Amino acid sequence: MNHNRKDLVLAKKVHVYINGDKFFTGRVFVVHPKTTRTLDAFLIQLTDSLKPVFGAVRHLKSADGAVEVKSLDDLVSGASYVGYGQKYQPFE
């Protein structure tokens, strides 16, 4: 079997924090397009795994709060993100 590099689909490894929880050290998640097909599926996975006190994770932002994640393509491997429900609270 002959594979080209462009045929390979790479997983993204991201570090996710819980919004408003300054004591949570974060958790690493591997996002592979074959197992996690949509952002909604990833948000459900985050909710199940992180169990945040505010309820369901509905949104993701970069750790500095500058970039809102709208699709899995927006995720950058090695980057840190904050999962939040309705309101984002910047870290102090």
CSV table of N, CA, C and O in Angstrom, one decimal:
chain,number,residue,atom,x,y,z
A,1,MET,N,0.8,-1.2,0.0
A,1,MET,CA,0.0,0.0,0.0
A,1,MET,C,0.9,1.2,0.0
A,1,MET,O,1.8,1.4,0.8
A,2,ASN,N,0.6,2.2,-0.9
A,2,ASN,CA,1.4,3.4,-1.0
A,2,ASN,C,0.6,4.6,-0.4
A,2,ASN,O,-0.5,4.9,-0.9
A,3,HIS,N,1.2,5.2,0.6
A,3,HIS,CA,0.5,6.4,1.2
A,3,HIS,C,1.4,7.6,1.0
A,3,HIS,O,2.6,7.6,1.1
A,4,ASN,N,0.7,8.7,0.6
A,4,ASN,CA,1.4,10.0,0.5
A,4,ASN,C,1.2,10.7,1.8
A,4,ASN,O,0.2,10.5,2.6
A,5,ARG,N,2.0,11.7,2.1
A,5,ARG,CA,1.9,12.5,3.3
A,5,ARG,C,0.6,13.2,3.4
A,5,ARG,O,0.0,13.4,4.4
A,6,LYS,N,0.1,13.7,2.3
A,6,LYS,CA,-1.1,14.4,2.2
A,6,LYS,C,-2.4,13.5,2.5
A,6,LYS,O,-3.4,14.0,2.9
A,7,ASP,N,-2.2,12.2,2.4
A,7,ASP,CA,-3.3,11.3,2.8
A,7,ASP,C,-3.4,11.1,4.3
A,7,ASP,O,-4.4,10.6,4.8
A,8,LEU,N,-2.3,11.4,5.0
A,8,LEU,CA,-2.4,11.2,6.5
A,8,LEU,C,-3.2,12.3,7.2
A,8,LEU,O,-3.0,13.4,6.8
A,9,VAL,N,-4.0,11.9,8.1
A,9,VAL,CA,-4.8,12.8,8.9
A,9,VAL,C,-4.2,12.8,10.3
A,9,VAL,O,-4.1,11.8,10.9
A,10,LEU,N,-3.7,14.0,10.7
A,10,LEU,CA,-3.1,14.1,12.0
A,10,LEU,C,-4.1,14.5,13.1
A,10,LEU,O,-5.0,15.3,12.8
A,11,ALA,N,-3.9,13.9,14.2
A,11,ALA,CA,-4.7,14.3,15.4
A,11,ALA,C,-4.1,15.6,16.0
A,11,ALA,O,-3.0,15.9,15.8
A,12,LYS,N,-5.0,16.3,16.7
A,12,LYS,CA,-4.5,17.5,17.4
A,12,LYS,C,-4.6,17.3,18.9
A,12,LYS,O,-5.6,16.7,19.4
A,13,LYS,N,-3.5,17.6,19.5
A,13,LYS,CA,-3.5,17.5,21.0
A,13,LYS,C,-3.6,18.9,21.6
A,13,LYS,O,-2.8,19.7,21.3
A,14,VAL,N,-4.7,19.1,22.4
A,14,VAL,CA,-5.0,20.4,23.0
A,14,VAL,C,-5.1,20.3,24.5
A,14,VAL,O,-5.5,19.2,25.0
A,15,HIS,N,-4.8,21.3,25.2
A,15,HIS,CA,-5.0,21.4,26.6
A,15,HIS,C,-6.2,22.2,26.9
A,15,HIS,O,-6.3,23.4,26.4
A,16,VAL,N,-7.1,21.7,27.7
A,16,VAL,CA,-8.4,22.4,28.0
A,16,VAL,C,-8.6,22.7,29.5
A,16,VAL,O,-8.4,21.8,30.3
A,17,TYR,N,-8.9,23.9,29.8
A,17,TYR,CA,-9.2,24.4,31.1
A,17,TYR,C,-10.7,24.6,31.3
A,17,TYR,O,-11.4,24.8,30.3
A,18,ILE,N,-11.1,24.6,32.6
A,18,ILE,CA,-12.5,24.9,32.9
A,18,ILE,C,-12.6,26.4,33.2
A,18,ILE,O,-11.9,26.9,34.1
A,19,ASN,N,-13.5,27.1,32.6
A,19,ASN,CA,-13.7,28.5,32.9
A,19,ASN,C,-14.1,28.8,34.3
A,19,ASN,O,-15.0,28.1,34.9
A,20,GLY,N,-13.4,29.7,34.9
A,20,GLY,CA,-13.7,30.1,36.3
A,20,GLY,C,-13.1,29.3,37.4
A,20,GLY,O,-13.3,29.6,38.6
A,21,ASP,N,-12.4,28.2,37.0
A,21,ASP,CA,-11.8,27.3,38.0
A,21,ASP,C,-10.3,27.5,38.0
A,21,ASP,O,-9.6,26.8,37.3
A,22,LYS,N,-9.8,28.4,38.9
A,22,LYS,CA,-8.4,28.7,38.8
A,22,LYS,C,-7.5,27.6,39.4
A,22,LYS,O,-6.3,27.6,39.3
A,23,PHE,N,-8.1,26.6,40.1
A,23,PHE,CA,-7.4,25.6,40.7
A,23,PHE,C,-7.3,24.3,39.8
A,23,PHE,O,-6.5,23.4,40.1
A,24,PHE,N,-8.1,24.3,38.7
A,24,PHE,CA,-8.1,23.2,37.8
A,24,PHE,C,-6.8,23.3,36.9
A,24,PHE,O,-6.6,24.3,36.3
A,25,THR,N,-6.0,22.2,36.9
A,25,THR,CA,-4.7,22.3,36.1
A,25,THR,C,-4.9,22.0,34.6
A,25,THR,O,-3.9,22.1,33.9
A,26,GLY,N,-6.1,21.7,34.2
A,26,GLY,CA,-6.3,21.4,32.8
A,26,GLY,C,-6.2,19.9,32.5
A,26,GLY,O,-5.7,19.1,33.3
A,27,ARG,N,-6.7,19.6,31.3
A,27,ARG,CA,-6.6,18.2,30.8
A,27,ARG,C,-6.3,18.2,29.4
A,27,ARG,O,-6.7,19.1,28.6
A,28,VAL,N,-5.5,17.2,29.0
A,28,VAL,CA,-5.1,17.1,27.6
A,28,VAL,C,-6.1,16.2,26.8
A,28,VAL,O,-6.5,15.2,27.3
A,29,PHE,N,-6.5,16.7,25.6
A,29,PHE,CA,-7.4,15.9,24.8
A,29,PHE,C,-6.8,15.7,23.4
A,29,PHE,O,-6.2,16.6,22.9
A,30,VAL,N,-7.0,14.6,22.9
A,30,VAL,CA,-6.6,14.3,21.5
A,30,VAL,C,-7.8,14.3,20.6
A,30,VAL,O,-8.7,13.6,20.8
A,31,VAL,N,-7.8,15.1,19.6
A,31,VAL,CA,-8.9,15.3,18.7
A,31,VAL,C,-8.5,14.7,17.3
A,31,VAL,O,-7.6,15.3,16.7
A,32,HIS,N,-9.1,13.6,17.0
A,32,HIS,CA,-8.8,13.0,15.7
A,32,HIS,C,-10.1,13.0,14.8
A,32,HIS,O,-11.2,12.7,15.3
A,33,PRO,N,-9.9,13.5,13.6
A,33,PRO,CA,-11.1,13.6,12.7
A,33,PRO,C,-11.9,12.4,12.5
A,33,PRO,O,-13.1,12.5,12.2
A,34,LYS,N,-11.3,11.2,12.7
A,34,LYS,CA,-12.1,10.0,12.5
A,34,LYS,C,-13.0,9.6,13.7
A,34,LYS,O,-14.0,8.9,13.5
A,35,THR,N,-12.6,10.1,14.8
A,35,THR,CA,-13.3,9.8,16.1
A,35,THR,C,-14.2,10.9,16.5
A,35,THR,O,-15.2,10.8,17.2
A,36,THR,N,-13.7,12.1,16.3
A,36,THR,CA,-14.4,13.4,16.7
A,36,THR,C,-14.7,14.2,15.4
A,36,THR,O,-13.8,14.8,14.9
A,37,ARG,N,-15.9,14.1,14.9
A,37,ARG,CA,-16.2,14.7,13.6
A,37,ARG,C,-16.7,16.1,13.6
A,37,ARG,O,-16.5,16.8,12.6
A,38,THR,N,-17.3,16.5,14.7
A,38,THR,CA,-17.8,17.9,14.8
A,38,THR,C,-17.4,18.6,16.1
A,38,THR,O,-17.0,17.9,17.0
A,39,LEU,N,-17.5,19.9,16.1
A,39,LEU,CA,-17.2,20.7,17.3
A,39,LEU,C,-18.2,20.3,18.4
A,39,LEU,O,-17.8,20.2,19.5
A,40,ASP,N,-19.5,20.1,18.0
A,40,ASP,CA,-20.5,19.8,19.0
A,40,ASP,C,-20.1,18.4,19.7
A,40,ASP,O,-20.3,18.3,20.9
A,41,ALA,N,-19.7,17.5,18.9
A,41,ALA,CA,-19.3,16.2,19.5
A,41,ALA,C,-18.1,16.4,20.5
A,41,ALA,O,-18.1,15.8,21.5
A,42,PHE,N,-17.2,17.2,20.1
A,42,PHE,CA,-16.0,17.5,21.0
A,42,PHE,C,-16.5,18.2,22.3
A,42,PHE,O,-16.0,17.9,23.4
A,43,LEU,N,-17.4,19.2,22.2
A,43,LEU,CA,-18.0,19.9,23.3
A,43,LEU,C,-18.7,18.9,24.3
A,43,LEU,O,-18.6,19.0,25.5
A,44,ILE,N,-19.4,17.9,23.7
A,44,ILE,CA,-20.0,16.9,24.5
A,44,ILE,C,-19.0,16.1,25.3
A,44,ILE,O,-19.1,15.8,26.5
A,45,GLN,N,-17.9,15.7,24.6
A,45,GLN,CA,-16.8,14.9,25.2
A,45,GLN,C,-16.2,15.8,26.3
A,45,GLN,O,-15.9,15.2,27.4
A,46,LEU,N,-16.0,17.0,26.1
A,46,LEU,CA,-15.5,17.9,27.2
A,46,LEU,C,-16.4,17.9,28.4
A,46,LEU,O,-15.9,17.8,29.5
A,47,THR,N,-17.7,18.1,28.2
A,47,THR,CA,-18.6,18.1,29.2
A,47,THR,C,-18.6,16.8,30.0
A,47,THR,O,-18.6,16.9,31.3
A,48,ASP,N,-18.6,15.7,29.4
A,48,ASP,CA,-18.6,14.4,30.0
A,48,ASP,C,-17.3,14.2,30.8
A,48,ASP,O,-17.3,13.6,31.9
A,49,SER,N,-16.2,14.6,30.3
A,49,SER,CA,-14.9,14.4,30.9
A,49,SER,C,-14.6,15.4,32.0
A,49,SER,O,-14.1,15.0,33.1
A,50,LEU,N,-14.8,16.7,31.8
A,50,LEU,CA,-14.5,17.7,32.7
A,50,LEU,C,-15.5,17.9,33.9
A,50,LEU,O,-15.1,18.3,35.0
A,51,LYS,N,-16.8,17.6,33.6
A,51,LYS,CA,-17.8,17.8,34.5
A,51,LYS,C,-17.8,19.2,35.2
A,51,LYS,O,-17.7,19.3,36.5
A,52,PRO,N,-17.9,20.2,34.4
A,52,PRO,CA,-17.8,21.6,35.0
A,52,PRO,C,-19.0,21.9,35.9
A,52,PRO,O,-20.1,21.4,35.6
A,53,VAL,N,-18.8,22.7,36.9
A,53,VAL,CA,-19.9,23.1,37.8
A,53,VAL,C,-21.0,23.9,37.2
A,53,VAL,O,-22.2,23.9,37.6
A,54,PHE,N,-20.6,24.6,36.1
A,54,PHE,CA,-21.6,25.5,35.4
A,54,PHE,C,-22.5,24.7,34.5
A,54,PHE,O,-23.4,25.3,33.9
A,55,GLY,N,-22.3,23.4,34.3
A,55,GLY,CA,-23.2,22.7,33.4
A,55,GLY,C,-22.4,22.2,32.2
A,55,GLY,O,-21.3,21.8,32.3
A,56,ALA,N,-23.0,22.4,31.0
A,56,ALA,CA,-22.4,21.9,29.8
A,56,ALA,C,-21.4,22.9,29.2
A,56,ALA,O,-21.7,24.1,29.3
A,57,VAL,N,-20.4,22.4,28.6
A,57,VAL,CA,-19.4,23.2,27.8
A,57,VAL,C,-20.1,23.5,26.5
A,57,VAL,O,-20.4,22.6,25.7
A,58,ARG,N,-20.3,24.8,26.2
A,58,ARG,CA,-21.0,25.2,25.0
A,58,ARG,C,-20.0,25.9,24.0
A,58,ARG,O,-20.3,26.0,22.8
A,59,HIS,N,-18.9,26.4,24.6
A,59,HIS,CA,-18.0,27.2,23.7
A,59,HIS,C,-16.6,26.9,24.2
A,59,HIS,O,-16.3,26.5,25.3
A,60,LEU,N,-15.7,27.2,23.3
A,60,LEU,CA,-14.2,27.2,23.5
A,60,LEU,C,-13.6,28.5,23.1
A,60,LEU,O,-13.9,29.0,22.0
A,61,LYS,N,-12.7,29.0,23.9
A,61,LYS,CA,-11.8,30.1,23.5
A,61,LYS,C,-10.4,29.8,23.8
A,61,LYS,O,-10.1,28.9,24.6
A,62,SER,N,-9.5,30.4,23.1
A,62,SER,CA,-8.1,30.3,23.3
A,62,SER,C,-7.9,30.7,24.8
A,62,SER,O,-8.6,31.5,25.3
A,63,ALA,N,-6.8,30.3,25.4
A,63,ALA,CA,-6.5,30.6,26.8
A,63,ALA,C,-6.4,32.1,27.1
A,63,ALA,O,-6.7,32.5,28.1
A,64,ASP,N,-5.9,32.8,26.1
A,64,ASP,CA,-5.8,34.3,26.3
A,64,ASP,C,-7.1,35.0,25.9
A,64,ASP,O,-7.2,36.2,26.1
A,65,GLY,N,-8.1,34.2,25.5
A,65,GLY,CA,-9.5,34.8,25.2
A,65,GLY,C,-9.6,35.5,23.9
A,65,GLY,O,-10.6,36.1,23.6
A,66,ALA,N,-8.6,35.5,23.1
A,66,ALA,CA,-8.6,36.2,21.8
A,66,ALA,C,-9.3,35.5,20.7
A,66,ALA,O,-9.9,36.2,19.9
A,67,VAL,N,-9.3,34.2,20.7
A,67,VAL,CA,-9.9,33.5,19.6
A,67,VAL,C,-11.0,32.5,20.0
A,67,VAL,O,-10.8,31.7,20.9
A,68,GLU,N,-12.2,32.7,19.4
A,68,GLU,CA,-13.3,31.8,19.7
A,68,GLU,C,-13.2,30.7,18.7
A,68,GLU,O,-13.1,30.9,17.5
A,69,VAL,N,-13.3,29.4,19.2
A,69,VAL,CA,-13.3,28.3,18.3
A,69,VAL,C,-14.7,28.0,17.7
A,69,VAL,O,-15.6,27.8,18.4
A,70,LYS,N,-14.8,28.1,16.4
A,70,LYS,CA,-16.0,27.9,15.7
A,70,LYS,C,-16.1,26.5,15.0
A,70,LYS,O,-17.2,26.0,14.7
A,71,SER,N,-15.0,25.8,14.8
A,71,SER,CA,-15.0,24.5,14.2
A,71,SER,C,-13.7,23.8,14.6
A,71,SER,O,-12.8,24.4,15.2
A,72,LEU,N,-13.7,22.5,14.4
A,72,LEU,CA,-12.5,21.7,14.8
A,72,LEU,C,-11.2,22.2,14.0
A,72,LEU,O,-10.1,22.0,14.5
A,73,ASP,N,-11.5,22.8,12.8
A,73,ASP,CA,-10.3,23.3,12.0
A,73,ASP,C,-9.6,24.4,12.7
A,73,ASP,O,-8.5,24.7,12.5
A,74,ASP,N,-10.3,25.1,13.6
A,74,ASP,CA,-9.8,26.3,14.3
A,74,ASP,C,-8.8,25.8,15.5
A,74,ASP,O,-8.0,26.6,15.9
A,75,LEU,N,-8.9,24.6,15.9
A,75,LEU,CA,-8.0,24.1,16.9
A,75,LEU,C,-6.6,24.0,16.4
A,75,LEU,O,-6.3,23.5,15.3
A,76,VAL,N,-5.6,24.4,17.3
A,76,VAL,CA,-4.2,24.3,16.9
A,76,VAL,C,-3.6,23.3,17.9
A,76,VAL,O,-3.7,23.4,19.1
A,77,SER,N,-2.9,22.3,17.3
A,77,SER,CA,-2.3,21.3,18.1
A,77,SER,C,-1.2,22.0,19.1
A,77,SER,O,-0.4,22.8,18.7
A,78,GLY,N,-1.3,21.6,20.3
A,78,GLY,CA,-0.4,22.1,21.3
A,78,GLY,C,-0.9,23.4,22.0
A,78,GLY,O,-0.3,23.8,23.0
A,79,ALA,N,-2.0,23.9,21.6
A,79,ALA,CA,-2.5,25.2,22.1
A,79,ALA,C,-3.4,24.9,23.4
A,79,ALA,O,-3.8,23.7,23.6
A,80,SER,N,-3.7,25.9,24.1
A,80,SER,CA,-4.5,25.8,25.3
A,80,SER,C,-5.8,26.5,25.1
A,80,SER,O,-5.8,27.6,24.5
A,81,TYR,N,-6.9,25.9,25.6
A,81,TYR,CA,-8.2,26.5,25.4
A,81,TYR,C,-9.0,26.5,26.7
A,81,TYR,O,-8.7,25.7,27.6
A,82,VAL,N,-10.0,27.3,26.8
A,82,VAL,CA,-10.9,27.4,28.0
A,82,VAL,C,-12.3,27.0,27.5
A,82,VAL,O,-12.9,27.6,26.6
A,83,GLY,N,-12.9,26.0,28.2
A,83,GLY,CA,-14.3,25.6,27.9
A,83,GLY,C,-15.2,26.3,28.8
A,83,GLY,O,-15.0,26.4,30.0
A,84,TYR,N,-16.3,26.9,28.3
A,84,TYR,CA,-17.2,27.7,29.1
A,84,TYR,C,-18.7,27.4,28.6
A,84,TYR,O,-18.9,26.9,27.5
A,85,GLY,N,-19.6,27.8,29.4
A,85,GLY,CA,-21.0,27.7,29.1
A,85,GLY,C,-21.5,28.9,28.4
A,85,GLY,O,-21.4,29.0,27.2
A,86,GLN,N,-22.1,29.8,29.1
A,86,GLN,CA,-22.7,31.0,28.5
A,86,GLN,C,-21.8,32.2,28.5
A,86,GLN,O,-21.8,33.0,27.6
A,87,LYS,N,-21.1,32.4,29.6
A,87,LYS,CA,-20.3,33.6,29.8
A,87,LYS,C,-18.8,33.2,30.1
A,87,LYS,O,-18.5,32.4,30.9
A,88,TYR,N,-17.9,33.9,29.3
A,88,TYR,CA,-16.5,33.6,29.5
A,88,TYR,C,-15.9,34.6,30.5
A,88,TYR,O,-16.2,35.8,30.5
A,89,GLN,N,-15.2,34.0,31.4
A,89,GLN,CA,-14.5,34.9,32.5
A,89,GLN,C,-13.0,34.8,32.3
A,89,GLN,O,-12.4,33.7,32.4
A,90,PRO,N,-12.4,35.9,31.9
A,90,PRO,CA,-10.9,35.8,31.7
A,90,PRO,C,-10.2,35.5,33.0
A,90,PRO,O,-10.7,35.8,34.1
A,91,PHE,N,-9.1,34.8,32.9
A,91,PHE,CA,-8.2,34.5,34.1
A,91,PHE,C,-7.6,35.7,34.6
A,91,PHE,O,-7.2,36.6,33.8
A,92,GLU,N,-7.5,35.8,35.9
A,92,GLU,CA,-6.9,37.0,36.5
A,92,GLU,C,-5.4,36.7,36.9
A,92,GLU,O,-5.0,35.7,37.2
